[in-house]
Every structure is written in structure tokens, then in C-alpha cells.
One Martini backbone bead per residue (centre of mass of N, CA, C, O) as a GRO file, in nm:
protein
   57
    1MET     BB    1   2.124  -3.266   0.192
    2LEU     BB    2   2.214  -2.956   0.228
    3LYS     BB    3   2.259  -2.683   0.063
    4ARG     BB    4   2.447  -2.402   0.051
    5GLY     BB    5   2.212  -2.197  -0.009
    6MET     BB    6   2.031  -2.286   0.226
    7ILE     BB    7   2.226  -2.224   0.457
    8ASN     BB    8   2.255  -1.922   0.399
    9LYS     BB    9   1.956  -1.849   0.445
   10ILE     BB   10   1.943  -1.940   0.738
   11LEU     BB   11   2.170  -1.756   0.848
   12ILE     BB   12   2.041  -1.491   0.763
   13GLY     BB   13   1.780  -1.524   0.924
   14LEU     BB   14   1.915  -1.546   1.203
   15GLY     BB   15   2.057  -1.270   1.189
   16ILE     BB   16   1.801  -1.099   1.169
   17VAL     BB   17   1.673  -1.188   1.435
   18ILE     BB   18   1.905  -1.102   1.621
   19LEU     BB   19   1.912  -0.805   1.535
   20ALA     BB   20   1.621  -0.736   1.613
   21TYR     BB   21   1.653  -0.803   1.914
   22LEU     BB   22   1.882  -0.604   1.979
   23LEU     BB   23   1.729  -0.348   1.893
   24TYR     BB   24   1.500  -0.381   2.092
   25ARG     BB   25   1.675  -0.373   2.354
   26LEU     BB   26   1.793  -0.082   2.293
   27LEU     BB   27   1.504   0.084   2.214
   28ALA     BB   28   1.342   0.000   2.438
   29PRO     BB   29   1.174   0.070   2.696
   30LYS     BB   30   1.214   0.090   3.023
   31LYS     BB   31   1.084   0.000   3.326
   32GLY     BB   32   1.220   0.218   3.507
   33PHE     BB   33   1.095   0.463   3.369
   34GLU     BB   34   0.803   0.410   3.462
   35ASP     BB   35   0.865   0.415   3.767
   36ASP     BB   36   0.966   0.708   3.780
   37ILE     BB   37   0.705   0.842   3.687
   38GLU     BB   38   0.519   0.727   3.906
   39ARG     BB   39   0.673   0.846   4.148
   40GLU     BB   40   0.652   1.144   4.064
   41PHE     BB   41   0.344   1.159   4.055
   42GLU     BB   42   0.291   1.081   4.353
   43GLU     BB   43   0.448   1.319   4.474
   44ILE     BB   44   0.276   1.547   4.353
   45VAL     BB   45  -0.006   1.459   4.459
   46SER     BB   46   0.093   1.417   4.785
   47SER     BB   47   0.221   1.695   4.808
   48ASP     BB   48   0.257   2.011   4.964
   49LYS     BB   49   0.441   2.162   4.761
   50TYR     BB   50   0.203   2.139   4.513
   51LYS     BB   51  -0.013   2.286   4.657
   52VAL     BB   52  -0.293   2.465   4.631
   53LYS     BB   53  -0.410   2.735   4.759
   54GLY     BB   54  -0.738   2.664   4.888
   55GLN     BB   55  -0.745   2.372   4.792
   56TYR     BB   56  -0.912   2.134   4.954
   57ASP     BB   57  -0.966   2.235   5.279
   0.00000   0.00000   0.00000
């Protein structure tokens, strides 16, 4: 049978892993953020609004 000290170490280890995962989920950049940047970039590249006059006519 496992001793009490061993069980405590296992529980602490599991707690650290869960905490690290939760921090990663909170602090990691979201995929939607990348999609927004890509959409904005495509709008600027393909839009007449941002076209420099006389360039590539």
C-alpha cells in the first residue's frame, strides 16, 4: 500500500500539472486572434482604399 507521504507527492504533482495547463489555456494566444490579423491583412492588400495612387496601374 502507498504511504501517506507518497500520496501527497502524487497529489501535489497532479495539482501542478493541472495548474500549468490552466495557465496555458488562459495565457496562450487564441486562434481567433490569428484569423483576425490574417483577415485584416488580406483586406489591406486587396482593397482600393489603401492603394497608393499611380502604383501598379
